[in-house]
PDB file of C-alpha atoms in Angstrom:
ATOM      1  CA  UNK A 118      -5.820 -32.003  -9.629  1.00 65.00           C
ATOM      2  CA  UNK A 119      -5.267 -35.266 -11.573  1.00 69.00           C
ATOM      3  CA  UNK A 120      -2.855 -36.351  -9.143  1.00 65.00           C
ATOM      4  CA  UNK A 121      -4.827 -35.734  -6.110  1.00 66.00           C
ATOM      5  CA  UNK A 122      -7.857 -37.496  -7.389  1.00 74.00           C
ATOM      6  CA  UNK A 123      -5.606 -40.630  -8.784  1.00 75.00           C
ATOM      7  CA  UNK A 124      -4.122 -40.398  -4.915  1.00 70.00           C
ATOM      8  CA  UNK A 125      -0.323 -40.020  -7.295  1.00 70.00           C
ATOM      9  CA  UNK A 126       2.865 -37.741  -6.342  1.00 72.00           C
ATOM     10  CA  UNK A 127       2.828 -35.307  -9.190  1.00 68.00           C
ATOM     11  CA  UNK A 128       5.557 -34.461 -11.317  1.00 77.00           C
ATOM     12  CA  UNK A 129       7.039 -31.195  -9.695  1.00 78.00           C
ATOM     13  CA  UNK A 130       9.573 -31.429 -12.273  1.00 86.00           C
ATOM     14  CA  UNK A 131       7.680 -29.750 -15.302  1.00 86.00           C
ATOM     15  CA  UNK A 132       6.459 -27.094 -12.965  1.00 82.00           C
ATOM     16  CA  UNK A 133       9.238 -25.805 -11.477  1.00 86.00           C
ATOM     17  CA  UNK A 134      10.980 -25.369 -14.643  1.00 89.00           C
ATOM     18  CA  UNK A 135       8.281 -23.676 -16.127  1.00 89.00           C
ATOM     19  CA  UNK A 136       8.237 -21.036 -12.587  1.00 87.00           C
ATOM     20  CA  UNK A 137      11.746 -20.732 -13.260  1.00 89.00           C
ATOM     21  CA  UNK A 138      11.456 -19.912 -16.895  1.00 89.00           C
ATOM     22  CA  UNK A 139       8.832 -17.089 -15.745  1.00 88.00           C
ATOM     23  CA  UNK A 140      11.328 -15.998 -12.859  1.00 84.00           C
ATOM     24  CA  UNK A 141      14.064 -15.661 -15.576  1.00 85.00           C
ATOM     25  CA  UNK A 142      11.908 -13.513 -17.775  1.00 85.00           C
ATOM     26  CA  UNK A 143      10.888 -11.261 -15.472  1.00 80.00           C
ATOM     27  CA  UNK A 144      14.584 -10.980 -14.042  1.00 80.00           C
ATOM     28  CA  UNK A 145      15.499  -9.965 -17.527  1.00 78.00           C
ATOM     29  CA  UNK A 146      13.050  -7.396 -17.777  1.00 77.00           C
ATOM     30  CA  UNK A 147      14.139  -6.022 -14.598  1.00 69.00           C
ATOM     31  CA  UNK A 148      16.373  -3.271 -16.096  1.00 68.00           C
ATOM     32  CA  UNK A 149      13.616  -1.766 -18.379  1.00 70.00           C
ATOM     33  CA  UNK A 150      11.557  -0.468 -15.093  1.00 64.00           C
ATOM     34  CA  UNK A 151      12.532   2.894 -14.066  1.00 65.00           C
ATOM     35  CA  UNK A 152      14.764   3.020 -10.752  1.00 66.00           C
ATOM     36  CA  UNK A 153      12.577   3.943  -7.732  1.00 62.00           C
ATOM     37  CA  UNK A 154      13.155   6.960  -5.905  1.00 58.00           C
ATOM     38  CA  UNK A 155      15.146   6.633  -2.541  1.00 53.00           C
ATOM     39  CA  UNK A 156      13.577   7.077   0.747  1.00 53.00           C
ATOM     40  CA  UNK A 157      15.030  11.000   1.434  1.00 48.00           C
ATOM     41  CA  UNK A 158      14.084  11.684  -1.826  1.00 48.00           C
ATOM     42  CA  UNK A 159      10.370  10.813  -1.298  1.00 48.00           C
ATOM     43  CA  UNK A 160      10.783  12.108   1.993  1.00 47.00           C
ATOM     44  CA  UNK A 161      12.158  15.369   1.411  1.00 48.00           C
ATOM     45  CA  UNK A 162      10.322  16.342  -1.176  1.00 46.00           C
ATOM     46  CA  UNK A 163      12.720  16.447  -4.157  1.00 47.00           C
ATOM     47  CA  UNK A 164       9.998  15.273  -6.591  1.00 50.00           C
ATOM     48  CA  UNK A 165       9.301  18.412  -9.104  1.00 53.00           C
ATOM     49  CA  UNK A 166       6.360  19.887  -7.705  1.00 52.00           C
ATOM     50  CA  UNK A 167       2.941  19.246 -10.290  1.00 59.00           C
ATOM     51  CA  UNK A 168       1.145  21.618 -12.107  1.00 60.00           C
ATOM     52  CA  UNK A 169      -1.112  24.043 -10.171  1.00 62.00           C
ATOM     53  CA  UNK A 170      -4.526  22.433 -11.739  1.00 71.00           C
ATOM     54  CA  UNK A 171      -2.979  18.751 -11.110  1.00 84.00           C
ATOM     55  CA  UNK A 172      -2.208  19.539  -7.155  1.00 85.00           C
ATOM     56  CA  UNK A 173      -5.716  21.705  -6.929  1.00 88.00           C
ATOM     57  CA  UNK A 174      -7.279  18.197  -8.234  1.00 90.00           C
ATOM     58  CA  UNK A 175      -5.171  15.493  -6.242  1.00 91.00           C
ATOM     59  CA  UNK A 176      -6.380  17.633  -3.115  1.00 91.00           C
ATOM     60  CA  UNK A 177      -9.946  17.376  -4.020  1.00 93.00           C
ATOM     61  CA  UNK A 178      -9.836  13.728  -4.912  1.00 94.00           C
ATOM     62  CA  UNK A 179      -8.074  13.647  -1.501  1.00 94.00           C
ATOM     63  CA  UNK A 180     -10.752  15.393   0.141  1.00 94.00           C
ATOM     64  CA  UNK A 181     -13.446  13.204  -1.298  1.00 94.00           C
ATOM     65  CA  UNK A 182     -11.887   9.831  -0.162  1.00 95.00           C
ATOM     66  CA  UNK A 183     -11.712  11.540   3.319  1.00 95.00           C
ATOM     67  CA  UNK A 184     -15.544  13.074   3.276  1.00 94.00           C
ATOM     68  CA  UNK A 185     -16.423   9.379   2.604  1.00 94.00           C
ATOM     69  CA  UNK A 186     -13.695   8.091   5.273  1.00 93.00           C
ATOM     70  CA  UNK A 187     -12.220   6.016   2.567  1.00 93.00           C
ATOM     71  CA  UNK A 188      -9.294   4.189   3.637  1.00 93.00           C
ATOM     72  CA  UNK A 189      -6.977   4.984   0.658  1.00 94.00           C
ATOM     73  CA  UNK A 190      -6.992   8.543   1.741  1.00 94.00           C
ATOM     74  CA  UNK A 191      -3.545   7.644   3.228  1.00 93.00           C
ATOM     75  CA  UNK A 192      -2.440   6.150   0.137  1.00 93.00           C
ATOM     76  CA  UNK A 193      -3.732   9.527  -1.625  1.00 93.00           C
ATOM     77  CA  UNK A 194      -2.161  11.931   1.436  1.00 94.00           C
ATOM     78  CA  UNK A 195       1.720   9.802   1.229  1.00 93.00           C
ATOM     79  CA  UNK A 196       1.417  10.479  -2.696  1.00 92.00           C
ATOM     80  CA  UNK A 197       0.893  13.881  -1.980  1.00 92.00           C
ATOM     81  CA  UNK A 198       2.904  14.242   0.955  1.00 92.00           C
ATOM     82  CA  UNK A 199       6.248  16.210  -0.509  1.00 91.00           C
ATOM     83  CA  UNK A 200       3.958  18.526  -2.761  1.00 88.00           C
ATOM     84  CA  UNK A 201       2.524  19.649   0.883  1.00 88.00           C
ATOM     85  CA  UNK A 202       5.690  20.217   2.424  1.00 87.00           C
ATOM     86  CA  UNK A 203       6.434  22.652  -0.331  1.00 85.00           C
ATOM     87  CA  UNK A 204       3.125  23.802  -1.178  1.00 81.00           C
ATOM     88  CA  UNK A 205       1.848  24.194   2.703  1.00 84.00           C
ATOM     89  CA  UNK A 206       4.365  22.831   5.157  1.00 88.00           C
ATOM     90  CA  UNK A 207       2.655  24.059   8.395  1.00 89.00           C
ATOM     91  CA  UNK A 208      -0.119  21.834   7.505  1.00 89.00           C
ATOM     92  CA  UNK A 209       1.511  18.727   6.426  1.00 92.00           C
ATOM     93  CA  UNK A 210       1.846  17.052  10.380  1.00 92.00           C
ATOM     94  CA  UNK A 211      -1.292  18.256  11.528  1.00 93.00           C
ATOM     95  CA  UNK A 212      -2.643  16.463   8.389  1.00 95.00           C
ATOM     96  CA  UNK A 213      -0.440  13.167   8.505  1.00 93.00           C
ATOM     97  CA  UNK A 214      -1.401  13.328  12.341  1.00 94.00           C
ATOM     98  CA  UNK A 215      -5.029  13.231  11.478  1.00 94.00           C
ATOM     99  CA  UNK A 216      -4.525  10.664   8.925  1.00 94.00           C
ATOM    100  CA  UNK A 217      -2.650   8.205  10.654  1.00 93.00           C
ATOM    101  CA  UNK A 218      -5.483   8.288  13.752  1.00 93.00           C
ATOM    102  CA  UNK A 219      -8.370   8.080  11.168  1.00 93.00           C
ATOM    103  CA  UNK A 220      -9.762  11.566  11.861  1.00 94.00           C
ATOM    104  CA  UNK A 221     -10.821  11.457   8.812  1.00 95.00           C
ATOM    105  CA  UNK A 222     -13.076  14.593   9.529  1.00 95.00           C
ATOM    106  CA  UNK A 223     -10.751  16.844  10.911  1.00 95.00           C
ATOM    107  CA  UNK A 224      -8.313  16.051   7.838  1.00 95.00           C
ATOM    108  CA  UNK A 225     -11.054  16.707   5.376  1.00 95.00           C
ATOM    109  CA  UNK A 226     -11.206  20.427   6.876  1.00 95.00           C
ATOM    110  CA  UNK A 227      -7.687  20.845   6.769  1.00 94.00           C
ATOM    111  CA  UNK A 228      -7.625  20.281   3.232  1.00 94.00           C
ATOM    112  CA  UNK A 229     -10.751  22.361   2.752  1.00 94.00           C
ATOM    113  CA  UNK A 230      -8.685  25.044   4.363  1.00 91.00           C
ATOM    114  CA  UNK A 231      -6.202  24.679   2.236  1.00 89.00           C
ATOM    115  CA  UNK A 232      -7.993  24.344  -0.886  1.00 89.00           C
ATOM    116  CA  UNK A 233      -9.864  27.535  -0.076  1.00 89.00           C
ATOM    117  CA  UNK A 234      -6.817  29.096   0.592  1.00 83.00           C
ATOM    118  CA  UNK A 235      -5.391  28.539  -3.017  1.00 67.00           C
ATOM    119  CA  UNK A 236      -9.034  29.839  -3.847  1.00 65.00           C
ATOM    120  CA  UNK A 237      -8.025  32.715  -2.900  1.00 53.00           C
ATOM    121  CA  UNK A 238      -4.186  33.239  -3.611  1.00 53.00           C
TER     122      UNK A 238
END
């Protein structure tokens, strides 16, 4: 801001060294972060599937964001998404379907369904 207001070129030097001091830091943490599942593997499911109680309550905080056509409900449904295909696969497209085309509605039934279902079982 100084230099704009004394109409100056600043002196990039200072700050790129200190962005590249950052940038090394963060490249040398790199290794400590946990590798990130491969594409197949998130898409076929592979993930252990969660705890009864945890899926039962990942569904209903997926129906809620849906009942109140919150946006993140896809977020929420992709998270979900390989639990489905092992927990309820026949649903799975119809729900990604209604989703990805915002029928919010109709999703929050299927999941009703299928929470009712598990009621049940």
């Amino acid at each position: 801001e100084d230099a704009i207001r004394q109409r100056r070129e600043p002196d990039w030097a200072p700050c790129l060294a200190t962005f590249a001091a950052a940038l090394a830091q963060l490249a040398d943490a790199e290794h400590l972060l946990p590798p990130e599942p491969s594409p197949t593997e998130q898409s076929h499911g592979t993930a252990p599937p969660p705890p009864e109680g945890e899926l039962r309550t990942a569904l209903a905080h997926l129906l809620i964001l849906l009942q109140n056509n919150n946006l993140k409900a896809g977020a929420a449904f992709q998270a979900l998404r390989p639990h489905l295909a092992q927990a309820a696969p026949e649903l799975v497209a119809a729900l990604a379907e209604a989703i990805d085309t915002l029928g919010f509605a109709h999703a929050a039934t299927l999941v009703e369904d299928l929470l009712n279902r598990k009621d049940s079982a």
